[in-house]
PDB file of C-alpha atoms in Angstrom:
ATOM      1  CA  MET A   1     120.325 -30.323  11.921  1.00 29.00           C
ATOM      2  CA  ARG A   2     117.937 -30.039  14.815  1.00 33.00           C
ATOM      3  CA  SER A   3     116.535 -33.371  15.998  1.00 34.00           C
ATOM      4  CA  ASP A   4     112.730 -33.394  15.752  1.00 34.00           C
ATOM      5  CA  ARG A   5     112.619 -36.616  17.755  1.00 32.00           C
ATOM      6  CA  VAL A   6     114.225 -34.929  20.706  1.00 36.00           C
ATOM      7  CA  LEU A   7     113.239 -31.286  20.472  1.00 39.00           C
ATOM      8  CA  GLY A   8     109.994 -31.370  18.535  1.00 33.00           C
ATOM      9  CA  ARG A   9     107.907 -31.996  21.654  1.00 37.00           C
ATOM     10  CA  SER A  10     104.932 -30.008  22.852  1.00 39.00           C
ATOM     11  CA  ARG A  11     103.590 -29.077  26.255  1.00 44.00           C
ATOM     12  CA  LYS A  12     100.326 -27.717  27.546  1.00 42.00           C
ATOM     13  CA  GLY A  13     100.308 -24.010  28.226  1.00 43.00           C
ATOM     14  CA  GLN A  14      98.320 -22.278  30.962  1.00 42.00           C
ATOM     15  CA  ASP A  15      95.451 -21.794  28.541  1.00 41.00           C
ATOM     16  CA  GLY A  16      95.403 -25.500  27.661  1.00 40.00           C
ATOM     17  CA  GLY A  17      96.925 -25.030  24.219  1.00 38.00           C
ATOM     18  CA  ASP A  18     100.077 -26.649  22.947  1.00 39.00           C
ATOM     19  CA  GLU A  19     103.371 -24.785  23.249  1.00 44.00           C
ATOM     20  CA  SER A  20     106.705 -25.727  21.722  1.00 45.00           C
ATOM     21  CA  ALA A  21     108.923 -27.293  24.377  1.00 50.00           C
ATOM     22  CA  THR A  22     112.097 -25.688  25.587  1.00 68.00           C
ATOM     23  CA  VAL A  23     115.547 -27.143  26.037  1.00 84.00           C
ATOM     24  CA  ARG A  24     115.667 -29.864  28.655  1.00 90.00           C
ATOM     25  CA  ILE A  25     118.462 -31.036  30.881  1.00 96.00           C
ATOM     26  CA  GLU A  26     118.967 -34.066  28.621  1.00 96.00           C
ATOM     27  CA  ASN A  27     119.785 -31.790  25.672  1.00 94.00           C
ATOM     28  CA  SER A  28     122.633 -30.145  27.573  1.00 95.00           C
ATOM     29  CA  PHE A  29     126.329 -30.971  27.535  1.00 96.00           C
ATOM     30  CA  ILE A  30     127.770 -27.824  29.146  1.00 95.00           C
ATOM     31  CA  PRO A  31     127.622 -29.340  32.666  1.00 96.00           C
ATOM     32  CA  VAL A  32     130.379 -31.719  31.570  1.00 97.00           C
ATOM     33  CA  ASP A  33     133.931 -30.887  32.620  1.00 94.00           C
ATOM     34  CA  GLY A  34     135.846 -29.601  29.613  1.00 92.00           C
ATOM     35  CA  VAL A  35     132.751 -28.936  27.499  1.00 94.00           C
ATOM     36  CA  GLY A  36     131.858 -25.330  26.810  1.00 92.00           C
ATOM     37  CA  GLU A  37     129.191 -23.676  24.714  1.00 90.00           C
ATOM     38  CA  LYS A  38     131.306 -23.967  21.538  1.00 91.00           C
ATOM     39  CA  THR A  39     131.669 -27.736  21.880  1.00 93.00           C
ATOM     40  CA  GLU A  40     128.023 -28.135  22.817  1.00 94.00           C
ATOM     41  CA  ARG A  41     127.020 -26.133  19.759  1.00 91.00           C
ATOM     42  CA  SER A  42     129.177 -28.362  17.576  1.00 92.00           C
ATOM     43  CA  LEU A  43     127.496 -31.456  19.001  1.00 94.00           C
ATOM     44  CA  TRP A  44     124.030 -30.033  18.333  1.00 92.00           C
ATOM     45  CA  GLU A  45     124.993 -29.084  14.777  1.00 90.00           C
ATOM     46  CA  ALA A  46     126.148 -32.664  14.262  1.00 91.00           C
ATOM     47  CA  GLY A  47     122.732 -33.932  15.373  1.00 90.00           C
ATOM     48  CA  VAL A  48     123.804 -34.880  18.902  1.00 93.00           C
ATOM     49  CA  THR A  49     120.988 -32.975  20.626  1.00 91.00           C
ATOM     50  CA  HIS A  50     120.288 -35.508  23.389  1.00 94.00           C
ATOM     51  CA  TRP A  51     122.368 -37.608  25.752  1.00 97.00           C
ATOM     52  CA  ASP A  52     121.003 -40.763  24.094  1.00 96.00           C
ATOM     53  CA  ALA A  53     122.311 -39.590  20.732  1.00 95.00           C
ATOM     54  CA  PHE A  54     125.891 -39.072  21.893  1.00 96.00           C
ATOM     55  CA  ASP A  55     128.530 -40.551  19.620  1.00 94.00           C
ATOM     56  CA  PRO A  56     132.006 -40.743  21.224  1.00 95.00           C
ATOM     57  CA  SER A  57     133.616 -40.183  17.819  1.00 93.00           C
ATOM     58  CA  ALA A  58     132.102 -36.672  17.711  1.00 92.00           C
ATOM     59  CA  VAL A  59     134.712 -35.360  20.197  1.00 94.00           C
ATOM     60  CA  GLY A  60     138.172 -36.200  21.465  1.00 93.00           C
ATOM     61  CA  ALA A  61     138.806 -39.229  23.661  1.00 95.00           C
ATOM     62  CA  ARG A  62     139.076 -37.253  26.921  1.00 94.00           C
ATOM     63  CA  GLN A  63     135.901 -35.268  26.256  1.00 95.00           C
ATOM     64  CA  ALA A  64     134.065 -38.439  25.238  1.00 96.00           C
ATOM     65  CA  GLU A  65     135.067 -40.090  28.495  1.00 97.00           C
ATOM     66  CA  ASN A  66     133.924 -37.066  30.505  1.00 97.00           C
ATOM     67  CA  ILE A  67     130.594 -36.895  28.670  1.00 97.00           C
ATOM     68  CA  GLU A  68     129.853 -40.588  29.084  1.00 97.00           C
ATOM     69  CA  SER A  69     130.739 -40.455  32.789  1.00 97.00           C
ATOM     70  CA  PHE A  70     128.556 -37.381  33.338  1.00 97.00           C
ATOM     71  CA  VAL A  71     125.587 -38.791  31.425  1.00 97.00           C
ATOM     72  CA  ALA A  72     125.673 -42.042  33.385  1.00 97.00           C
ATOM     73  CA  THR A  73     125.527 -40.186  36.688  1.00 98.00           C
ATOM     74  CA  ALA A  74     123.204 -37.395  35.561  1.00 98.00           C
ATOM     75  CA  ALA A  75     120.618 -39.767  34.104  1.00 97.00           C
ATOM     76  CA  GLU A  76     120.294 -41.498  37.477  1.00 98.00           C
ATOM     77  CA  ARG A  77     120.112 -38.194  39.331  1.00 97.00           C
ATOM     78  CA  LEU A  78     117.456 -36.930  36.935  1.00 97.00           C
ATOM     79  CA  ASP A  79     115.390 -40.097  37.393  1.00 97.00           C
ATOM     80  CA  ASP A  80     115.617 -39.501  41.155  1.00 97.00           C
ATOM     81  CA  GLY A  81     114.524 -35.871  40.760  1.00 95.00           C
ATOM     82  CA  ASP A  82     117.779 -34.653  42.335  1.00 96.00           C
ATOM     83  CA  ALA A  83     117.588 -30.995  41.344  1.00 96.00           C
ATOM     84  CA  ALA A  84     120.411 -30.029  43.714  1.00 95.00           C
ATOM     85  CA  PHE A  85     122.834 -32.074  41.594  1.00 97.00           C
ATOM     86  CA  PHE A  86     122.082 -29.926  38.547  1.00 97.00           C
ATOM     87  CA  ARG A  87     122.323 -26.728  40.573  1.00 95.00           C
ATOM     88  CA  GLU A  88     125.974 -27.536  41.115  1.00 94.00           C
ATOM     89  CA  ARG A  89     126.748 -28.829  37.615  1.00 96.00           C
ATOM     90  CA  PHE A  90     125.035 -26.243  35.405  1.00 95.00           C
ATOM     91  CA  PRO A  91     126.517 -22.747  35.032  1.00 93.00           C
ATOM     92  CA  SER A  92     124.166 -20.404  36.919  1.00 92.00           C
ATOM     93  CA  GLY A  93     123.250 -18.628  33.696  1.00 91.00           C
ATOM     94  CA  SER A  94     121.965 -21.900  32.268  1.00 93.00           C
ATOM     95  CA  HIS A  95     119.734 -22.963  35.157  1.00 95.00           C
ATOM     96  CA  TRP A  96     116.764 -22.028  32.956  1.00 94.00           C
ATOM     97  CA  ARG A  97     117.376 -25.281  31.092  1.00 94.00           C
ATOM     98  CA  CYS A  98     116.066 -27.118  34.170  1.00 96.00           C
ATOM     99  CA  TYR A  99     112.662 -25.468  33.812  1.00 95.00           C
ATOM    100  CA  GLU A 100     111.051 -27.933  31.425  1.00 93.00           C
ATOM    101  CA  ASN A 101     112.066 -30.907  33.565  1.00 96.00           C
ATOM    102  CA  PHE A 102     110.937 -29.411  36.868  1.00 96.00           C
ATOM    103  CA  ARG A 103     108.238 -26.954  35.779  1.00 93.00           C
ATOM    104  CA  GLU A 104     105.469 -28.700  37.782  1.00 95.00           C
ATOM    105  CA  GLU A 105     107.633 -28.569  40.899  1.00 96.00           C
ATOM    106  CA  THR A 106     108.847 -25.010  40.424  1.00 98.00           C
ATOM    107  CA  CYS A 107     108.354 -22.366  43.098  1.00 98.00           C
ATOM    108  CA  PHE A 108     107.864 -18.825  41.800  1.00 98.00           C
ATOM    109  CA  LEU A 109     108.792 -16.391  44.562  1.00 98.00           C
ATOM    110  CA  ASP A 110     108.413 -12.654  45.112  1.00 98.00           C
ATOM    111  CA  ILE A 111     108.707 -10.634  48.313  1.00 98.00           C
ATOM    112  CA  GLU A 112     107.535  -7.272  49.585  1.00 98.00           C
ATOM    113  CA  THR A 113     109.601  -5.283  52.063  1.00 98.00           C
ATOM    114  CA  THR A 114     109.569  -1.962  53.897  1.00 97.00           C
ATOM    115  CA  GLY A 115     112.689  -0.860  52.024  1.00 95.00           C
ATOM    116  CA  LEU A 116     115.816  -1.982  50.218  1.00 93.00           C
ATOM    117  CA  ASP A 117     118.262  -2.351  53.121  1.00 94.00           C
ATOM    118  CA  GLN A 118     118.445  -5.883  54.519  1.00 93.00           C
ATOM    119  CA  GLN A 119     119.787  -4.612  57.834  1.00 92.00           C
ATOM    120  CA  ARG A 120     117.243  -1.835  58.389  1.00 95.00           C
ATOM    121  CA  HIS A 121     114.074  -2.991  56.681  1.00 96.00           C
ATOM    122  CA  ASP A 122     111.664  -5.895  57.080  1.00 97.00           C
ATOM    123  CA  VAL A 123     110.029  -8.495  54.869  1.00 98.00           C
ATOM    124  CA  THR A 124     106.259  -7.965  54.921  1.00 98.00           C
ATOM    125  CA  VAL A 125     104.857 -10.491  52.429  1.00 98.00           C
ATOM    126  CA  VAL A 126     106.346 -13.516  50.705  1.00 98.00           C
ATOM    127  CA  GLY A 127     104.429 -14.808  47.698  1.00 98.00           C
ATOM    128  CA  LEU A 128     105.007 -18.413  46.614  1.00 98.00           C
ATOM    129  CA  HIS A 129     103.335 -19.838  43.533  1.00 98.00           C
ATOM    130  CA  THR A 130     103.428 -23.453  42.403  1.00 95.00           C
ATOM    131  CA  PRO A 131     101.255 -24.766  39.566  1.00 88.00           C
ATOM    132  CA  GLY A 132      97.716 -24.708  40.931  1.00 87.00           C
ATOM    133  CA  GLU A 133      98.397 -22.880  44.181  1.00 95.00           C
ATOM    134  CA  THR A 134      99.517 -19.463  45.395  1.00 97.00           C
ATOM    135  CA  THR A 135     100.440 -18.813  49.021  1.00 98.00           C
ATOM    136  CA  ALA A 136     101.029 -15.443  50.665  1.00 98.00           C
ATOM    137  CA  LEU A 137     102.936 -15.516  53.953  1.00 98.00           C
ATOM    138  CA  VAL A 138     102.392 -12.306  55.934  1.00 98.00           C
ATOM    139  CA  ALA A 139     104.677 -10.877  58.603  1.00 98.00           C
ATOM    140  CA  ASP A 140     103.368 -11.211  62.192  1.00 95.00           C
ATOM    141  CA  ARG A 141     100.806 -13.741  60.974  1.00 96.00           C
ATOM    142  CA  ASP A 142     102.172 -16.842  59.290  1.00 96.00           C
ATOM    143  CA  LEU A 143     105.532 -15.742  57.877  1.00 98.00           C
ATOM    144  CA  THR A 144     108.090 -17.823  59.780  1.00 98.00           C
ATOM    145  CA  ALA A 145     111.455 -19.317  58.914  1.00 97.00           C
ATOM    146  CA  GLU A 146     110.041 -22.841  59.283  1.00 97.00           C
ATOM    147  CA  ARG A 147     107.113 -22.271  56.924  1.00 97.00           C
ATOM    148  CA  LEU A 148     109.279 -20.509  54.371  1.00 97.00           C
ATOM    149  CA  GLN A 149     111.964 -23.191  54.419  1.00 97.00           C
ATOM    150  CA  ARG A 150     109.328 -25.898  54.030  1.00 96.00           C
ATOM    151  CA  HIS A 151     108.038 -24.275  50.844  1.00 96.00           C
ATOM    152  CA  LEU A 152     111.579 -23.951  49.481  1.00 96.00           C
ATOM    153  CA  ASP A 153     112.417 -27.541  50.367  1.00 96.00           C
ATOM    154  CA  ASP A 154     109.364 -28.768  48.448  1.00 95.00           C
ATOM    155  CA  ALA A 155     110.566 -27.090  45.241  1.00 97.00           C
ATOM    156  CA  LYS A 156     112.835 -28.534  42.565  1.00 97.00           C
ATOM    157  CA  LEU A 157     113.476 -25.132  40.975  1.00 97.00           C
ATOM    158  CA  LEU A 158     113.190 -21.535  42.175  1.00 98.00           C
ATOM    159  CA  VAL A 159     112.164 -18.730  39.812  1.00 98.00           C
ATOM    160  CA  THR A 160     112.380 -15.034  40.710  1.00 98.00           C
ATOM    161  CA  PHE A 161     112.930 -11.667  39.090  1.00 98.00           C
ATOM    162  CA  ASN A 162     116.013  -9.921  40.505  1.00 97.00           C
ATOM    163  CA  GLY A 163     115.885 -12.540  43.235  1.00 97.00           C
ATOM    164  CA  LYS A 164     119.603 -13.291  43.245  1.00 97.00           C
ATOM    165  CA  ARG A 165     120.424  -9.731  44.248  1.00 96.00           C
ATOM    166  CA  PHE A 166     117.333  -8.911  46.297  1.00 97.00           C
ATOM    167  CA  ASP A 167     114.724 -11.509  47.309  1.00 98.00           C
ATOM    168  CA  VAL A 168     116.949 -14.442  48.238  1.00 97.00           C
ATOM    169  CA  PRO A 169     119.655 -12.444  50.104  1.00 96.00           C
ATOM    170  CA  PHE A 170     116.876 -10.591  51.964  1.00 97.00           C
ATOM    171  CA  LEU A 171     115.258 -13.869  53.033  1.00 97.00           C
ATOM    172  CA  GLU A 172     118.598 -15.411  53.956  1.00 97.00           C
ATOM    173  CA  SER A 173     119.389 -12.413  56.140  1.00 96.00           C
ATOM    174  CA  ALA A 174     115.959 -12.189  57.761  1.00 96.00           C
ATOM    175  CA  PHE A 175     115.161 -15.882  58.215  1.00 97.00           C
ATOM    176  CA  GLY A 176     118.350 -17.850  57.628  1.00 96.00           C
ATOM    177  CA  VAL A 177     116.729 -19.963  54.915  1.00 96.00           C
ATOM    178  CA  ASP A 178     118.742 -22.062  52.488  1.00 94.00           C
ATOM    179  CA  VAL A 179     118.107 -22.411  48.751  1.00 92.00           C
ATOM    180  CA  ASP A 180     119.523 -25.735  47.553  1.00 92.00           C
ATOM    181  CA  VAL A 181     117.890 -25.989  44.109  1.00 93.00           C
ATOM    182  CA  PRO A 182     118.608 -24.383  40.732  1.00 96.00           C
ATOM    183  CA  HIS A 183     117.592 -20.722  40.778  1.00 97.00           C
ATOM    184  CA  VAL A 184     116.406 -18.986  37.630  1.00 97.00           C
ATOM    185  CA  ASP A 185     116.521 -15.220  38.073  1.00 98.00           C
ATOM    186  CA  LEU A 186     114.506 -14.128  35.047  1.00 98.00           C
ATOM    187  CA  MET A 187     116.094 -10.686  34.975  1.00 97.00           C
ATOM    188  CA  TYR A 188     119.235 -12.128  33.373  1.00 96.00           C
ATOM    189  CA  PRO A 189     117.722 -14.262  30.591  1.00 95.00           C
ATOM    190  CA  CYS A 190     115.398 -11.328  29.879  1.00 96.00           C
ATOM    191  CA  ARG A 191     118.447  -9.134  29.332  1.00 95.00           C
ATOM    192  CA  ARG A 192     119.887 -11.761  27.010  1.00 92.00           C
ATOM    193  CA  LEU A 193     116.705 -11.434  24.946  1.00 94.00           C
ATOM    194  CA  GLY A 194     116.865  -7.630  24.931  1.00 95.00           C
ATOM    195  CA  LEU A 195     114.128  -7.234  27.550  1.00 96.00           C
ATOM    196  CA  THR A 196     115.315  -4.618  30.026  1.00 96.00           C
ATOM    197  CA  GLY A 197     113.827  -2.656  32.880  1.00 95.00           C
ATOM    198  CA  GLY A 198     111.637  -3.802  35.737  1.00 94.00           C
ATOM    199  CA  LEU A 199     109.202  -6.695  35.866  1.00 94.00           C
ATOM    200  CA  LYS A 200     106.137  -4.624  35.001  1.00 94.00           C
ATOM    201  CA  ARG A 201     107.755  -3.070  31.954  1.00 94.00           C
ATOM    202  CA  ILE A 202     108.790  -6.498  30.688  1.00 97.00           C
ATOM    203  CA  GLU A 203     105.285  -7.830  31.342  1.00 96.00           C
ATOM    204  CA  ARG A 204     103.890  -5.127  29.073  1.00 94.00           C
ATOM    205  CA  GLU A 205     106.453  -5.893  26.363  1.00 95.00           C
ATOM    206  CA  THR A 206     105.635  -9.613  26.463  1.00 95.00           C
ATOM    207  CA  GLY A 207     101.843  -9.214  26.645  1.00 95.00           C
ATOM    208  CA  ILE A 208     101.330 -10.307  30.258  1.00 96.00           C
ATOM    209  CA  ASP A 209      98.397  -8.640  32.022  1.00 94.00           C
ATOM    210  CA  ARG A 210      97.913  -7.804  35.683  1.00 91.00           C
ATOM    211  CA  ASP A 211      94.885  -6.602  37.650  1.00 86.00           C
ATOM    212  CA  ARG A 212      96.448  -3.489  39.235  1.00 85.00           C
ATOM    213  CA  THR A 213      98.721  -1.692  36.816  1.00 86.00           C
ATOM    214  CA  ASP A 214      98.644   1.436  38.988  1.00 88.00           C
ATOM    215  CA  LEU A 215     100.603  -0.051  41.913  1.00 90.00           C
ATOM    216  CA  SER A 216     104.370  -0.037  42.374  1.00 91.00           C
ATOM    217  CA  GLY A 217     106.965  -1.066  44.915  1.00 91.00           C
ATOM    218  CA  GLU A 218     106.561   2.275  46.656  1.00 93.00           C
ATOM    219  CA  ASP A 219     102.840   1.587  46.987  1.00 95.00           C
ATOM    220  CA  ALA A 220     103.679  -1.768  48.573  1.00 96.00           C
ATOM    221  CA  VAL A 221     105.530   0.047  51.369  1.00 97.00           C
ATOM    222  CA  ARG A 222     102.666   2.536  51.778  1.00 97.00           C
ATOM    223  CA  LEU A 223     100.060  -0.207  51.897  1.00 98.00           C
ATOM    224  CA  TRP A 224     101.935  -2.029  54.648  1.00 98.00           C
ATOM    225  CA  ARG A 225     102.159   1.150  56.727  1.00 97.00           C
ATOM    226  CA  GLU A 226      98.438   1.692  56.287  1.00 98.00           C
ATOM    227  CA  TYR A 227      97.781  -1.876  57.386  1.00 98.00           C
ATOM    228  CA  GLU A 228      99.940  -1.334  60.478  1.00 97.00           C
ATOM    229  CA  ARG A 229      97.694   1.605  61.315  1.00 97.00           C
ATOM    230  CA  GLY A 230      94.676  -0.691  61.233  1.00 97.00           C
ATOM    231  CA  ASP A 231      93.526  -0.706  57.594  1.00 98.00           C
ATOM    232  CA  GLU A 232      92.850  -4.377  56.769  1.00 97.00           C
ATOM    233  CA  SER A 233      91.842  -3.506  53.208  1.00 98.00           C
ATOM    234  CA  ALA A 234      95.361  -2.172  52.608  1.00 98.00           C
ATOM    235  CA  LEU A 235      96.758  -5.616  53.414  1.00 98.00           C
ATOM    236  CA  GLU A 236      94.279  -7.233  51.018  1.00 97.00           C
ATOM    237  CA  THR A 237      95.464  -4.888  48.258  1.00 97.00           C
ATOM    238  CA  LEU A 238      99.109  -5.576  49.106  1.00 98.00           C
ATOM    239  CA  VAL A 239      98.604  -9.343  49.000  1.00 97.00           C
ATOM    240  CA  SER A 240      96.758  -9.023  45.679  1.00 96.00           C
ATOM    241  CA  TYR A 241      99.606  -6.918  44.270  1.00 96.00           C
ATOM    242  CA  ASN A 242     102.127  -9.518  45.408  1.00 97.00           C
ATOM    243  CA  ARG A 243     100.024 -12.310  43.914  1.00 96.00           C
ATOM    244  CA  ASP A 244     100.163 -10.593  40.514  1.00 95.00           C
ATOM    245  CA  ASP A 245     103.951 -10.329  40.774  1.00 95.00           C
ATOM    246  CA  THR A 246     104.339 -13.948  41.807  1.00 97.00           C
ATOM    247  CA  GLU A 247     101.908 -15.609  39.394  1.00 96.00           C
ATOM    248  CA  ASN A 248     103.097 -13.510  36.458  1.00 97.00           C
ATOM    249  CA  LEU A 249     106.570 -14.949  36.954  1.00 98.00           C
ATOM    250  CA  ARG A 250     105.220 -18.238  35.660  1.00 97.00           C
ATOM    251  CA  ALA A 251     103.850 -16.664  32.486  1.00 96.00           C
ATOM    252  CA  LEU A 252     107.125 -14.820  31.984  1.00 97.00           C
ATOM    253  CA  ALA A 253     109.174 -17.978  32.558  1.00 96.00           C
ATOM    254  CA  ASP A 254     107.159 -19.766  29.864  1.00 94.00           C
ATOM    255  CA  ARG A 255     107.747 -16.978  27.368  1.00 94.00           C
ATOM    256  CA  VAL A 256     111.419 -16.509  28.194  1.00 94.00           C
ATOM    257  CA  THR A 257     112.371 -20.186  28.060  1.00 92.00           C
ATOM    258  CA  ASP A 258     110.547 -20.633  24.752  1.00 89.00           C
ATOM    259  CA  ARG A 259     112.460 -17.708  23.258  1.00 90.00           C
ATOM    260  CA  LEU A 260     115.762 -18.898  24.706  1.00 89.00           C
ATOM    261  CA  ASP A 261     115.148 -22.277  23.119  1.00 83.00           C
ATOM    262  CA  SER A 262     115.159 -20.626  19.697  1.00 77.00           C
ATOM    263  CA  ASP A 263     118.141 -18.486  20.671  1.00 74.00           C
ATOM    264  CA  VAL A 264     120.463 -21.277  21.799  1.00 72.00           C
ATOM    265  CA  PHE A 265     119.622 -23.553  18.878  1.00 61.00           C
ATOM    266  CA  VAL A 266     119.529 -20.882  16.170  1.00 52.00           C
ATOM    267  CA  ALA A 267     122.884 -21.890  14.715  1.00 42.00           C
ATOM    268  CA  GLY A 268     121.885 -25.524  14.556  1.00 44.00           C
ATOM    269  CA  GLU A 269     118.606 -25.168  12.708  1.00 42.00           C
TER     270      GLU A 269
END
């Protein structure tokens, strides 16, 4: 049975209303050596849905020892806000479980480039959104490795869409930056939920609005070229387009993690 004490929390959504909370780090046992999704599911079904509720008799002696050792260390690391620890311990496909713990210190990132080839093309705009603030770093203005790394270092969690294959490798190649926090690439949990295609298609399917529905990645390249030829308004449009991409990642993350919460606990309800 699902524990209401642990999982029946609420959080404030962007519109100020209450939303059901998603799975937190403290509900997770899969970072433990020797514990897979099957064992974790069995623990949840037995009512062990939080580290504090762990009963050593629920598993074998070796697994119990591993769980107790992990929880002792992880609880301290979580109190210290050590997100890098959980980046290493969680399977990459489960980094979304860190979202509820670090949502106020999450960096939502999206980049614009002149093409898809890291060796031949350039990064033109990097959008970074944290709750309450959106920053656009523009090439040849304020987009530098130092500024970019500072933003990444301030984050406890990174959220992108297709960022593991595109945005982050592009930035690593162009600026040598390092991402040392859990990274939630929303493209993969979206696929798990049956949401396929690009970001804008998924936005439409999940009811997320944007100001300029007529612009695409190809337009982003065109707008940059127009700006290079002296059209300042083209840069304003490009930055606005990037802002939509970046800020909408937060709305999508909220929807996706809420739906994943129901998905991972469905057998234990």
